[in-house]
GROMACS .gro file of C-alpha atoms in nm:
model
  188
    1UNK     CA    1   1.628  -2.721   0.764
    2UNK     CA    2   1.335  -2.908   0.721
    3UNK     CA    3   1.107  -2.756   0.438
    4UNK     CA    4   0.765  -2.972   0.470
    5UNK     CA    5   0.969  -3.302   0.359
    6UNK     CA    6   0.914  -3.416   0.716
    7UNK     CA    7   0.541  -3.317   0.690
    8UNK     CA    8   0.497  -3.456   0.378
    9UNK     CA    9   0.550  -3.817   0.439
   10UNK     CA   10   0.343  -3.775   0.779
   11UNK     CA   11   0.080  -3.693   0.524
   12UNK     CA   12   0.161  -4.042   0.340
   13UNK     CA   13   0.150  -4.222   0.654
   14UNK     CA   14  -0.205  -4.077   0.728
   15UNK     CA   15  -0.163  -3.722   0.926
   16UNK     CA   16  -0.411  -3.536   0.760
   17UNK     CA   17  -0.311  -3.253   1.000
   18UNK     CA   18   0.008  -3.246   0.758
   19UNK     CA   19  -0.199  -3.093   0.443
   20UNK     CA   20  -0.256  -2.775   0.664
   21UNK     CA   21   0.125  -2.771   0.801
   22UNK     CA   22   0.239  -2.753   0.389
   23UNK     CA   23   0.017  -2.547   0.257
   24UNK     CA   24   0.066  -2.275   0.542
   25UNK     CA   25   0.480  -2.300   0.498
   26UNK     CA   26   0.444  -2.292   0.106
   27UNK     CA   27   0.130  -2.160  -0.055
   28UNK     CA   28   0.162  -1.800  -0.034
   29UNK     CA   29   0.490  -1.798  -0.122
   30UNK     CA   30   0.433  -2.057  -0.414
   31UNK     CA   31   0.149  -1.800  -0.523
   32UNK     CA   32   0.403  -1.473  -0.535
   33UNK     CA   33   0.679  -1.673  -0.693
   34UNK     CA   34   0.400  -1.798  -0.980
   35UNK     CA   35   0.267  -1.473  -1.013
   36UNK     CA   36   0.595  -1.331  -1.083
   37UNK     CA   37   0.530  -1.541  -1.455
   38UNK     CA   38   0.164  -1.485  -1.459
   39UNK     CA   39   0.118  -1.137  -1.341
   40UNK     CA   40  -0.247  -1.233  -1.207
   41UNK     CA   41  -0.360  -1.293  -0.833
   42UNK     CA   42  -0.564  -1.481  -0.883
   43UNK     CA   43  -0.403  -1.710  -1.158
   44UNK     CA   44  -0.123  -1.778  -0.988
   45UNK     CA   45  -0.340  -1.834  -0.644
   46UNK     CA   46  -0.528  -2.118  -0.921
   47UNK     CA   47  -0.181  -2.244  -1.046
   48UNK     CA   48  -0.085  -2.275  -0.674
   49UNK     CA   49  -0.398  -2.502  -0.546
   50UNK     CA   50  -0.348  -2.727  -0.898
   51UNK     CA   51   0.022  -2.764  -0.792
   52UNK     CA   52  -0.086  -2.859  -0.438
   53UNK     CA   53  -0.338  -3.091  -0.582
   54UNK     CA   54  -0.164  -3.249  -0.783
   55UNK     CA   55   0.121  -3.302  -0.464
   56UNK     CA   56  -0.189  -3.450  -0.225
   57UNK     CA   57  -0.320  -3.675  -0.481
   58UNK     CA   58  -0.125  -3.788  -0.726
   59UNK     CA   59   0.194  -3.834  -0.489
   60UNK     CA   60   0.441  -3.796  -0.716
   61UNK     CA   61   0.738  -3.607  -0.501
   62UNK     CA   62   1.029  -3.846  -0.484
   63UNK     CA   63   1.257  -3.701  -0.188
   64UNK     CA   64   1.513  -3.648  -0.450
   65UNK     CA   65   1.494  -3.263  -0.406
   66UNK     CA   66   1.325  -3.079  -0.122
   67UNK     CA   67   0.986  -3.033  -0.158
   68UNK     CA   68   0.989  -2.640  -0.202
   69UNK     CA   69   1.206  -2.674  -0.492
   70UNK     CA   70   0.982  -2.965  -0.628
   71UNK     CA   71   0.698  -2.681  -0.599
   72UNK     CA   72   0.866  -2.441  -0.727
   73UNK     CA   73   0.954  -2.614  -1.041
   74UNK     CA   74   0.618  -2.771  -1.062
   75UNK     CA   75   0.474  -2.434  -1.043
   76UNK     CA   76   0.716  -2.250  -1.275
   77UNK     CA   77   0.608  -2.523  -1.551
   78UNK     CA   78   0.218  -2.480  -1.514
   79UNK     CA   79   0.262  -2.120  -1.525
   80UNK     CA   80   0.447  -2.107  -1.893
   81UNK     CA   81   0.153  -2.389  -1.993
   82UNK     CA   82  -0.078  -2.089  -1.863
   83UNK     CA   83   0.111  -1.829  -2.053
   84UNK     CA   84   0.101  -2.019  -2.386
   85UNK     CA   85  -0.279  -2.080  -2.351
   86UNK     CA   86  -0.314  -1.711  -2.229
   87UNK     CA   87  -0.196  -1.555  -2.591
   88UNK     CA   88  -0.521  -1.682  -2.744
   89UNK     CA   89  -0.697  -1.477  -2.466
   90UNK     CA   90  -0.894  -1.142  -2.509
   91UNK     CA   91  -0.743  -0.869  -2.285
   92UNK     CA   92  -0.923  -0.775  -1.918
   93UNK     CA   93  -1.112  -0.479  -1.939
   94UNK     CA   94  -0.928  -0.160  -1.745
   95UNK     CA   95  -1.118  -0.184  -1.490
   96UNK     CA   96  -1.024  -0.589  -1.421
   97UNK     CA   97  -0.638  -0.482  -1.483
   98UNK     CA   98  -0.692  -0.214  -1.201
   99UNK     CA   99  -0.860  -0.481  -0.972
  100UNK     CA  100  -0.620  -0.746  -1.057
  101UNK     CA  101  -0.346  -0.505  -0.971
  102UNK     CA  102  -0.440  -0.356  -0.653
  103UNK     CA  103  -0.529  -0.761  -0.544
  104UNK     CA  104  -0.150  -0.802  -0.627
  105UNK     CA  105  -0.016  -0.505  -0.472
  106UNK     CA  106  -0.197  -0.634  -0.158
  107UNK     CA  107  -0.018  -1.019  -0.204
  108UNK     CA  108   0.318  -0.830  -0.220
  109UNK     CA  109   0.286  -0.621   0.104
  110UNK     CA  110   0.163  -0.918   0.271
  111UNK     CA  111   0.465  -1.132   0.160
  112UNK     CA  112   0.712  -0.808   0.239
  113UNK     CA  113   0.595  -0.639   0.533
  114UNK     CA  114   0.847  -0.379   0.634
  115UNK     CA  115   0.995  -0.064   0.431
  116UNK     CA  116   1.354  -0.167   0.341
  117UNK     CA  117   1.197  -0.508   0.190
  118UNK     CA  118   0.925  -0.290  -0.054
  119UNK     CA  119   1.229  -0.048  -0.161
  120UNK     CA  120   1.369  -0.353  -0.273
  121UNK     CA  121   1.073  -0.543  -0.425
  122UNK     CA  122   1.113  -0.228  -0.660
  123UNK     CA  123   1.427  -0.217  -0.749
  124UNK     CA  124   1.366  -0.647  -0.788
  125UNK     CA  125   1.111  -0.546  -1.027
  126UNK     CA  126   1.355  -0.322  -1.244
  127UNK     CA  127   1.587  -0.648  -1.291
  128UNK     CA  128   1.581  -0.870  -1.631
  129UNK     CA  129   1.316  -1.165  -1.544
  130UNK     CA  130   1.572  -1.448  -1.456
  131UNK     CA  131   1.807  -1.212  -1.266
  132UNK     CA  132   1.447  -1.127  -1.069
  133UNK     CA  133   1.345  -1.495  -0.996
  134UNK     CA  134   1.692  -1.605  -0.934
  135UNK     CA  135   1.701  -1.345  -0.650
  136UNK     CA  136   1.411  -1.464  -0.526
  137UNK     CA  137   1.408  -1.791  -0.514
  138UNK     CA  138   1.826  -1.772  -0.327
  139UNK     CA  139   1.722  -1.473  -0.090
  140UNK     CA  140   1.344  -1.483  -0.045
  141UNK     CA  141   1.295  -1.853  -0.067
  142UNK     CA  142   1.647  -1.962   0.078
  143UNK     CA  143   1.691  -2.182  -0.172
  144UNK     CA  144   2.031  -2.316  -0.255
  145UNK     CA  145   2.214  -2.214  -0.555
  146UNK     CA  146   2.197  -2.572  -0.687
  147UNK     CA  147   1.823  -2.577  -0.582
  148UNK     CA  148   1.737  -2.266  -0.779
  149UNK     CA  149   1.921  -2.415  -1.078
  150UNK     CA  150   1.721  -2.691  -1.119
  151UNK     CA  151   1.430  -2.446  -1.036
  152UNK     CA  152   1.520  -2.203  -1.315
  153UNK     CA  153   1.698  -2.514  -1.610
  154UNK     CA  154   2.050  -2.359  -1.531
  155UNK     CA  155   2.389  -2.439  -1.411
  156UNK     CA  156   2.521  -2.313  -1.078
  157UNK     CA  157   2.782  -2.130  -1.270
  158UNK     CA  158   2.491  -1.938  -1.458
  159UNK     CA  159   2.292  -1.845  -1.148
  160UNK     CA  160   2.587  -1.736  -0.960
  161UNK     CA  161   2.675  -1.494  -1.270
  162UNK     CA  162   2.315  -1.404  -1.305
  163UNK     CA  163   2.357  -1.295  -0.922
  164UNK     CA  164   2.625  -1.098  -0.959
  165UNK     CA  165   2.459  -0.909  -1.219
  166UNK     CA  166   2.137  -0.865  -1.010
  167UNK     CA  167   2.378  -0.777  -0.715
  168UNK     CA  168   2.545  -0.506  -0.924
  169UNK     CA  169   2.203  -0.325  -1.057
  170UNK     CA  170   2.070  -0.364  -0.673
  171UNK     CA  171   2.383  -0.170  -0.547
  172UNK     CA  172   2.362   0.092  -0.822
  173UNK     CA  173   1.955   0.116  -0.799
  174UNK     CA  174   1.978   0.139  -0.370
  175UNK     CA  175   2.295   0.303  -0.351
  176UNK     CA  176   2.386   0.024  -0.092
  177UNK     CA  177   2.715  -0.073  -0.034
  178UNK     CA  178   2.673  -0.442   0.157
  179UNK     CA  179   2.601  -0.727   0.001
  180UNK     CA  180   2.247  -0.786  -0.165
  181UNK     CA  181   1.969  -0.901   0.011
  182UNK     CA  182   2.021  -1.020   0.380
  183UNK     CA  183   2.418  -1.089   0.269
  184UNK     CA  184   2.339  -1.462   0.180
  185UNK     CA  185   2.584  -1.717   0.162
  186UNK     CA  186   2.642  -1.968  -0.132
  187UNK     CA  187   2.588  -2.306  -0.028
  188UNK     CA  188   2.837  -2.561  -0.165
   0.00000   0.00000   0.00000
């Protein structure tokens, strides 16, 4: 499955058409992955377009991993930079908090449009933070187990048991019996 690699180097052999084919197959879903760190729309929407940037013009992807787990990782690391700048930060008024919140409740929805897939955005949203993106990023993003190690700094082994954990609480939290989200397969 082709991910944008395929676009991207049409964009380094001079498609410009290519920019629009990435950024529609991976920005929003860059955005709601960084804004699971961030906890700001529009943050994460800025992380996002530096992230993209920084793939159009300084050219730095390498084909070594596929190019949404290149994002992703890029993405994950200039959101912690954020967060450690962030502490020095006064806090948002109420009023920005509520506006900030409604613009994120309206990212989610947009990103999981039917009922079954909100239940479960809340229940995601009751897990510990790695269990949460390492969900995510195997059953939302269909990335690999291997993929969302390198995503996440861990070893297979560790996001398999994370997982299984995350698996567990879902069951318990949705009172489903099948397998958690969309019964995914581990990829050897």
């Amino acid at each position: 499955m082709d991910d944008g690699a395929c676009s991207y180097r049409r964009f380094l052999e001079g498609d410009e058409s290519a920019v629009a084919e990435i950024m529609e197959r991976s920005f929003l879903n860059l955005v709601f992955f960084i804004d699971g760190y961030v906890h700001d729309v529009h943050e994460a929407e800025d992380i996002a377009m530096d992230v993209m940037s920084d793939l159009f013009v300084k050219r730095r992807y390498n084909f070594r991993s596929s190019l949404k787990t290149y994002l992703f990782m890029l993405g994950k690391s200039r959101a912690i930079d954020r967060l450690r700048r962030r502490r020095t930060r006064a806090e948002a008024p109420l009023e920005e908090a509520e506006r900030i919140a409604d613009e994120r409740a309206d990212l989610e929805s947009r990103v999981l449009e039917d009922e079954r897939s909100r239940e479960l955005n809340e229940a995601l949203r009751s897990l510990p933070g790695e269990q949460r993106t390492a969900v995510r990023l195997v059953y939302f993003e269909r990335m690999t187990y291997e993929e969302t190690a390198r995503v996440m700094g861990k070893t297979r082994k560790q996001i398999d048991n994370l997982l299984s954990r995350a698996k567990e609480k879902l069951r318990g939290q949705l009172g489903a019996k099948e397998e958690a989200p969309a019964g995914r397969r581990k990829k050897a």
